[in-house]
XYZ file of C-alpha atoms in Angstrom:
550
model
C 140.661 104.756 120.689
C 143.014 107.685 120.159
C 141.496 110.186 117.758
C 143.783 113.172 117.617
C 145.685 113.287 114.343
C 149.189 114.746 114.348
C 151.352 114.644 111.236
C 155.021 115.601 111.335
C 156.846 115.893 108.036
C 159.981 113.888 107.503
C 162.893 115.633 105.816
C 162.445 115.818 102.088
C 165.180 114.019 100.196
C 166.319 116.187 97.314
C 166.622 114.575 93.902
C 170.072 114.362 92.355
C 170.855 116.706 89.489
C 170.504 114.865 86.194
C 173.678 114.776 84.150
C 174.893 113.082 81.028
C 171.380 112.333 79.704
C 170.773 112.311 75.997
C 167.479 112.479 74.112
C 165.334 114.514 71.829
C 164.975 117.509 74.138
C 164.326 120.914 72.546
C 167.354 123.057 71.768
C 166.282 125.441 74.533
C 166.600 122.638 77.073
C 169.028 123.636 79.866
C 172.019 121.416 80.470
C 171.629 118.802 83.150
C 168.545 116.823 82.211
C 165.581 116.122 79.998
C 162.412 118.148 80.145
C 159.047 116.597 80.958
C 156.141 117.324 78.640
C 152.776 117.160 80.409
C 149.827 116.748 78.065
C 146.154 117.750 78.134
C 143.544 117.265 75.356
C 141.843 120.642 75.831
C 142.678 122.393 72.560
C 143.989 125.940 72.432
C 144.137 127.839 75.736
C 143.509 131.287 74.311
C 143.665 133.414 77.471
C 146.528 133.419 79.927
C 145.409 133.395 83.529
C 147.552 132.183 86.395
C 144.906 132.605 89.066
C 145.026 129.511 91.317
C 141.506 130.112 92.610
C 139.565 130.251 89.342
C 138.561 126.873 87.902
C 138.802 127.787 84.224
C 142.109 129.677 84.416
C 144.913 128.336 82.226
C 146.903 127.476 85.358
C 144.032 125.331 86.626
C 142.992 123.764 83.328
C 146.507 122.695 82.383
C 147.467 121.975 85.987
C 150.641 124.032 86.219
C 149.262 126.012 89.160
C 150.287 123.072 91.353
C 154.016 123.531 90.697
C 153.818 127.274 91.445
C 151.409 127.397 94.393
C 151.667 124.844 97.192
C 149.389 123.737 100.058
C 150.122 123.278 103.748
C 149.830 119.489 103.425
C 148.919 116.787 100.923
C 146.321 114.112 101.659
C 146.894 110.915 99.693
C 143.790 109.659 97.872
C 145.320 106.188 97.488
C 147.642 103.958 99.502
C 147.147 104.535 103.221
C 145.366 107.907 102.801
C 148.240 109.452 104.728
C 148.752 113.187 105.219
C 152.160 114.591 104.224
C 152.949 118.028 105.715
C 154.279 120.356 103.030
C 154.414 124.098 103.659
C 153.523 123.174 107.218
C 156.041 121.309 109.350
C 153.177 119.958 111.441
C 149.370 119.856 111.221
C 147.207 118.851 114.162
C 143.428 118.489 114.441
C 141.535 118.557 117.720
C 139.368 115.590 118.689
C 136.234 116.653 116.807
C 138.075 118.182 113.821
C 136.744 121.699 114.382
C 140.161 123.239 115.128
C 143.299 122.874 113.006
C 146.694 123.985 114.302
C 149.490 124.309 111.752
C 153.154 125.114 112.187
C 154.444 126.869 109.039
C 157.709 125.498 107.686
C 160.751 127.714 108.187
C 163.301 128.428 105.455
C 160.702 128.690 102.681
C 160.809 131.618 100.259
C 158.471 132.834 97.561
C 159.973 132.811 94.082
C 160.521 136.591 94.322
C 162.841 136.064 97.297
C 160.440 137.137 100.057
C 160.083 134.890 103.126
C 157.018 132.665 103.524
C 155.507 133.294 106.984
C 152.523 132.549 109.182
C 151.056 135.862 108.008
C 150.805 134.416 104.498
C 148.905 131.428 105.855
C 146.454 133.656 107.720
C 146.033 135.856 104.653
C 145.423 132.931 102.253
C 142.688 131.412 104.406
C 141.114 134.798 105.104
C 141.001 135.384 101.352
C 138.874 132.253 101.032
C 136.788 133.133 104.073
C 136.060 136.669 102.867
C 135.415 135.769 99.222
C 132.464 133.362 99.073
C 132.994 132.673 95.362
C 136.364 131.120 96.202
C 135.044 128.957 99.049
C 134.012 126.085 96.774
C 134.476 123.561 99.602
C 132.092 125.423 101.937
C 134.762 125.389 104.633
C 132.767 127.488 107.149
C 135.824 129.018 108.786
C 134.917 131.099 111.828
C 138.351 132.206 113.042
C 141.937 132.342 111.729
C 144.596 133.599 114.130
C 148.304 133.383 114.868
C 149.281 131.709 118.108
C 153.004 132.144 118.612
C 154.686 130.263 115.736
C 151.440 128.507 114.827
C 148.280 129.363 112.930
C 144.963 128.177 114.390
C 141.920 127.724 112.154
C 138.472 127.215 113.685
C 135.474 125.843 111.807
C 131.732 125.942 112.433
C 131.461 122.168 112.031
C 133.712 119.126 111.937
C 136.060 118.894 108.950
C 136.772 115.183 109.388
C 135.368 114.423 105.941
C 136.875 117.566 104.394
C 140.458 117.392 105.593
C 141.857 117.490 102.069
C 139.670 120.448 101.073
C 141.078 122.388 104.035
C 144.707 121.368 103.705
C 144.908 121.632 99.899
C 144.149 125.358 99.786
C 147.010 126.975 97.794
C 149.044 129.511 99.725
C 149.517 132.921 98.097
C 151.812 135.777 99.176
C 150.162 138.533 101.181
C 152.601 141.120 99.787
C 151.204 140.471 96.292
C 147.538 139.582 96.762
C 146.731 142.179 99.417
C 146.790 144.793 96.639
C 144.509 142.835 94.276
C 141.041 144.350 94.169
C 139.104 141.311 92.954
C 140.714 137.869 93.401
C 137.950 136.247 91.331
C 138.947 138.068 88.129
C 142.680 138.651 88.618
C 144.784 137.073 85.814
C 148.008 137.148 87.866
C 150.392 137.504 84.878
C 153.574 137.101 86.967
C 152.658 134.395 89.490
C 154.599 134.356 92.758
C 154.520 131.084 94.670
C 156.598 128.827 96.892
C 156.511 125.951 94.391
C 159.427 124.222 92.697
C 158.929 125.881 89.285
C 158.420 129.373 87.897
C 156.535 130.472 84.799
C 158.895 131.069 81.871
C 156.645 131.513 78.816
C 153.011 131.141 77.733
C 151.365 130.461 74.378
C 147.913 129.245 73.383
C 149.115 125.633 73.123
C 152.037 125.310 75.517
C 153.426 126.735 78.734
C 157.048 126.478 79.863
C 158.184 126.433 83.494
C 161.735 126.324 84.834
C 162.995 124.722 88.029
C 163.995 127.027 90.855
C 167.560 126.810 92.104
C 166.462 128.038 95.554
C 163.528 125.695 96.145
C 163.033 124.880 99.823
C 162.562 121.177 98.982
C 166.028 120.827 97.463
C 167.432 120.349 93.987
C 165.088 119.070 91.302
C 165.976 116.381 88.781
C 163.700 117.806 86.082
C 164.911 121.245 84.960
C 162.018 122.157 82.654
C 158.308 121.389 82.386
C 156.334 121.842 79.183
C 152.543 121.857 79.570
C 151.089 121.175 76.115
C 147.422 121.244 75.133
C 146.624 118.905 72.227
C 143.450 119.224 70.182
C 141.875 115.982 71.416
C 142.511 112.585 73.002
C 143.620 111.080 69.682
C 146.394 113.637 69.248
C 147.374 113.249 72.909
C 147.574 109.459 72.576
C 149.777 109.765 69.499
C 152.093 112.146 71.350
C 152.377 109.778 74.311
C 152.995 106.787 72.052
C 155.771 108.412 70.024
C 157.443 110.078 73.005
C 156.530 113.701 72.256
C 154.578 113.774 75.538
C 155.753 112.203 78.793
C 152.910 112.484 81.279
C 149.123 112.694 81.025
C 145.818 111.770 82.569
C 143.384 110.533 79.925
C 141.088 107.656 79.086
C 142.776 105.967 76.123
C 140.817 103.273 74.270
C 142.909 100.111 73.893
C 145.534 101.682 76.130
C 147.695 98.547 76.136
C 148.208 98.477 72.383
C 147.847 102.221 71.786
C 150.374 103.276 74.428
C 151.968 100.659 76.678
C 153.035 98.254 73.915
C 154.717 101.048 71.951
C 157.541 100.891 74.513
C 156.682 98.201 77.064
C 159.970 98.670 78.906
C 159.215 102.297 79.740
C 155.573 103.224 79.069
C 153.364 102.910 82.150
C 149.610 103.165 82.562
C 148.328 103.139 86.136
C 144.680 103.400 87.151
C 144.822 104.357 90.821
C 141.823 102.944 92.633
C 140.175 105.555 94.863
C 136.986 105.635 96.935
C 134.837 106.726 93.986
C 132.791 104.170 92.037
C 130.659 104.646 88.942
C 127.008 104.062 89.819
C 123.593 104.042 88.198
C 121.582 106.883 89.686
C 117.981 105.655 89.671
C 114.937 107.916 89.594
C 113.057 107.102 92.804
C 110.105 109.287 91.873
C 108.646 107.117 89.110
C 108.467 103.593 87.740
C 110.225 101.247 87.599
C 112.972 102.273 90.034
C 110.636 103.540 92.738
C 110.101 99.839 93.509
C 112.690 98.265 95.815
C 112.142 94.785 94.363
C 112.997 95.963 90.860
C 116.100 97.817 92.103
C 117.241 94.691 93.945
C 116.672 92.493 90.896
C 118.606 94.733 88.496
C 121.438 95.017 91.032
C 122.124 91.274 90.895
C 121.947 90.706 87.131
C 124.666 93.201 86.180
C 127.878 91.583 84.959
C 130.466 93.794 86.666
C 133.359 91.687 85.364
C 132.235 92.380 81.805
C 131.920 96.078 82.617
C 135.499 96.149 83.874
C 136.889 94.234 80.915
C 134.846 95.667 78.053
C 133.640 99.145 79.036
C 136.594 100.186 81.188
C 139.169 98.093 79.320
C 140.588 96.870 82.647
C 141.380 100.405 83.772
C 141.253 99.523 87.441
C 139.990 96.485 89.337
C 136.472 95.133 89.264
C 134.036 96.597 91.785
C 133.310 93.650 94.042
C 132.087 94.682 97.509
C 128.313 94.965 97.962
C 128.995 98.126 99.975
C 129.989 99.901 96.762
C 133.424 100.649 98.190
C 136.265 100.036 95.721
C 138.891 97.672 97.057
C 141.566 97.313 98.212
C 141.596 101.018 99.091
C 138.179 100.755 100.799
C 138.687 97.514 102.696
C 139.480 99.317 105.946
C 135.981 100.865 105.909
C 133.852 97.795 105.143
C 131.537 96.952 108.053
C 132.074 93.517 109.646
C 128.713 92.219 108.411
C 129.793 92.803 104.799
C 133.410 91.650 104.927
C 133.916 89.180 102.094
C 130.403 89.701 100.734
C 130.827 90.389 97.050
C 128.515 90.998 94.122
C 127.560 87.925 92.116
C 125.209 87.468 89.184
C 122.051 85.642 90.204
C 119.424 85.695 87.467
C 117.294 83.034 89.133
C 117.385 84.922 92.424
C 116.453 88.172 90.669
C 113.442 86.579 88.985
C 112.347 85.111 92.307
C 112.482 88.569 93.929
C 110.284 89.922 91.144
C 107.806 87.049 91.324
C 107.460 87.478 95.087
C 106.748 91.198 94.522
C 103.936 90.458 92.036
C 105.732 90.729 88.715
C 104.828 88.337 85.888
C 105.966 87.629 82.327
C 104.026 87.686 79.058
C 105.927 86.174 76.120
C 109.164 86.794 78.051
C 108.298 90.483 78.594
C 108.342 91.617 82.242
C 104.988 92.892 83.527
C 104.803 94.930 86.735
C 102.199 94.386 89.520
C 99.941 97.011 87.873
C 99.821 94.941 84.687
C 102.065 97.280 82.702
C 105.162 96.260 80.696
C 108.381 97.318 82.445
C 110.537 99.698 80.441
C 113.176 102.298 81.174
C 115.958 104.268 79.466
C 119.604 104.498 80.467
C 121.318 107.749 79.502
C 124.844 109.152 79.233
C 126.234 111.792 76.866
C 127.204 110.887 73.334
C 130.943 110.533 72.914
C 131.567 109.223 76.445
C 132.649 105.924 74.944
C 133.325 103.981 78.138
C 130.030 105.077 79.712
C 128.055 104.418 76.513
C 129.522 100.923 76.325
C 128.795 100.414 80.020
C 125.097 101.291 79.875
C 124.690 99.325 76.628
C 126.006 96.221 78.384
C 123.624 96.778 81.301
C 120.636 97.327 79.001
C 121.365 94.059 77.194
C 121.841 92.169 80.465
C 118.594 93.421 82.006
C 116.589 92.808 78.820
C 117.906 89.302 78.321
C 117.758 88.143 81.947
C 114.630 89.883 83.267
C 112.610 90.731 80.176
C 112.415 94.463 80.895
C 112.541 96.771 77.887
C 115.812 98.562 78.634
C 116.749 101.268 76.130
C 119.881 103.399 75.684
C 119.861 107.120 74.897
C 122.920 109.325 74.313
C 121.894 113.004 74.253
C 124.366 115.851 73.933
C 126.276 116.657 77.120
C 124.390 119.893 77.870
C 120.983 118.168 77.635
C 122.144 115.261 79.778
C 123.625 117.616 82.366
C 120.376 119.568 82.636
C 118.307 116.369 82.830
C 120.360 114.837 85.623
C 120.120 117.983 87.770
C 116.363 118.320 87.261
C 115.614 114.586 87.643
C 114.352 114.203 84.081
C 115.609 110.652 83.528
C 115.001 107.002 84.395
C 118.618 106.042 85.134
C 122.026 107.533 84.367
C 125.587 106.376 84.795
C 127.581 108.824 86.901
C 130.566 108.936 89.203
C 130.633 109.838 92.882
C 133.165 112.101 94.501
C 136.060 110.329 96.165
C 137.652 111.552 99.375
C 139.794 109.757 101.907
C 136.728 108.406 103.745
C 133.534 106.698 102.477
C 131.535 109.839 103.235
C 131.483 111.219 99.673
C 130.281 107.939 98.159
C 127.367 107.619 100.561
C 126.505 111.314 100.806
C 126.471 111.720 97.022
C 124.023 108.841 96.673
C 121.769 109.019 99.774
C 122.027 112.383 101.518
C 118.734 114.278 101.688
C 120.587 117.541 102.228
C 121.409 117.620 98.509
C 117.671 117.982 97.876
C 117.327 121.181 99.896
C 118.674 123.305 97.038
C 115.380 123.190 95.128
C 114.421 121.782 91.744
C 118.014 121.294 90.576
C 120.498 119.265 92.582
C 124.224 118.630 92.361
C 124.153 115.045 93.718
C 121.618 112.473 94.903
C 120.249 112.964 91.392
C 117.674 110.170 91.847
C 115.985 112.026 94.718
C 116.440 109.176 97.194
C 114.854 110.184 100.497
C 115.684 108.449 103.753
C 115.800 110.702 106.831
C 117.699 108.080 108.800
C 120.451 107.905 106.162
C 120.734 111.711 106.192
C 120.933 111.721 109.996
C 123.652 109.053 110.018
C 125.695 110.851 107.360
C 125.602 114.009 109.465
C 126.680 111.974 112.499
C 129.573 110.489 110.574
C 130.711 113.917 109.406
C 130.466 115.632 112.797
C 131.243 112.895 115.342
C 133.939 113.483 117.928
C 135.174 109.894 118.177
C 136.124 107.049 115.888
C 133.636 104.824 117.714
C 130.723 107.119 116.809
C 131.839 107.236 113.184
C 132.242 103.468 112.986
C 128.772 102.858 114.411
C 127.191 105.345 112.021
C 129.048 103.909 109.031
C 127.876 100.371 109.740
C 124.228 101.449 109.604
C 124.856 103.664 106.559
C 126.233 100.645 104.712
C 123.262 98.525 105.742
C 120.874 101.064 104.235
C 122.980 101.269 101.077
C 123.085 97.492 100.607
C 119.493 96.716 101.542
C 117.630 99.683 100.053
C 119.690 100.002 96.815
C 119.505 103.818 96.491
C 121.875 103.508 93.516
C 123.399 100.538 91.731
C 127.214 100.397 91.965
C 128.662 99.313 88.615
C 132.437 99.786 88.476
C 135.457 101.523 89.902
C 136.270 105.056 88.775
C 140.054 105.171 89.126
C 142.333 108.164 88.695
C 144.206 107.490 85.462
C 147.811 108.311 84.690
C 150.206 107.657 81.796
C 153.942 108.296 81.929
C 157.257 106.886 80.775
C 160.414 105.994 82.681
C 162.931 106.679 79.918
C 164.503 109.644 81.693
C 163.210 109.478 85.265
C 162.217 106.897 87.853
C 160.453 107.234 91.197
C 156.950 107.635 89.797
C 153.896 106.626 91.842
C 152.667 103.193 90.830
C 150.643 100.189 91.915
C 153.681 99.106 93.972
C 154.382 102.563 95.437
C 151.096 104.362 96.022
C 152.368 107.561 97.614
C 150.149 109.590 95.227
C 148.061 109.137 92.109
C 149.795 109.522 88.734
C 147.516 112.366 87.651
C 149.662 115.387 86.622
C 146.995 117.962 87.467
C 146.630 117.068 91.151
C 147.949 118.986 94.143
C 150.484 116.188 94.806
C 152.577 116.952 91.699
C 155.354 118.730 93.680
C 155.683 115.613 95.850
C 156.134 113.495 92.718
C 158.658 115.874 91.175
C 160.793 115.848 94.327
C 160.842 112.030 94.231
C 161.859 111.664 90.577
C 165.475 110.662 90.032
C 167.501 110.208 86.826
C 167.083 106.902 85.035
C 170.334 105.031 84.657
């Protein structure tokens, strides 16, 4: 099987200039088209910082960094998981994904007029390499050199499972950042990037950006972007419903009636299904979840259809595959032995599993093999309405079907966060990371390497230990051939299904709300070229595809 991955960018089709469009645009709106207002529910952003590297900078929190600073390529989290070259004309990995060769795109300029070159690529990656605080993806770069017109990056281990982390690094201009003493604290008040928009004004509640007339990707249909921070989700929902905001990523209760039905011809809600389910992390170090039989029994009495309909309000499809992989996006990765094998509720089968393992019942209460009543507590933070509803449903289902005393607790977020990292819980609802391979799902839930950090961990919160699973995950991440990866993945899925390290509950889609009153060409269920999340790296791709609505 051919393994080498080469991606060559097709010519970008420039959007037509928008003319003759009417609407309630601000008086400052330039002629030629309506602005787009992009909404967040974060409250006042009191400090301006346009540093693309720092997670809590205004540019990161509101998401406008992505229209100023661009990556070499964009890896699609949905659809076919394709890679679209961006500031690179071509990206090519070697067979074992330890060497990446990129060809920088010609004809690209920074917004101060300087030319974008291979030197900028080398500088940007060296900035990450030489500043450990910025290397949040643990890229382990060992060499970054120019080779003729190309740039060659070498890594200490395979980056097959981290292709997006490598390719999504924002490029910054060497002629600006070389003079910055500390890139971790720099506020970057006048950001210089290759992106389609430039910063025009900043306030504590809104940021204005204007389209470049010299953007390498062509003319842009949307002349102005307003990034607005509302006080909370309620205010954001109201703004979306009445048309004051055009684009957001938020969980909206009753989204159909609260948003879509306000203008069903134009308002769109799309939950893009990615490879990241919600799961119950189970504490393997104490009763009752240290017992495989009990884990298996709980796994087959959960009503996942009810979770999808009631807790998630149909925001994404039901999680059906026993492998935990959301479908259809994960179908290509399901091992042959599990194709078509879906979750189903089986209360009788669950009770049989428990009986065979020595469990009994006393007045309908479940008693474990040691003669003790079975009880446990499910926890998520207060205010996380969808998660609270989800664990409440599960607690009721387990209590009614198995007789276990399942309780619900909703501590404050800080307490819950500390408890999950230290393992001070029975079971919690949590998401997994979602990449373009199944690696993140299975590593987050089974990988023993997460436990090497000490008493506090950042995943595998239930302390599941299986050396074989850890070995296979490392094989999958570092293998040199598709055949090796496929073989490892099949056994990884067998361990996941049979040993129930976590209990998959529902899909965890990337949400997006927008309207089509002024522009069409948005990503959607029928055109999954990107998610509809306005704070992702793919926003420039979306903005170059938008065209005026007739």
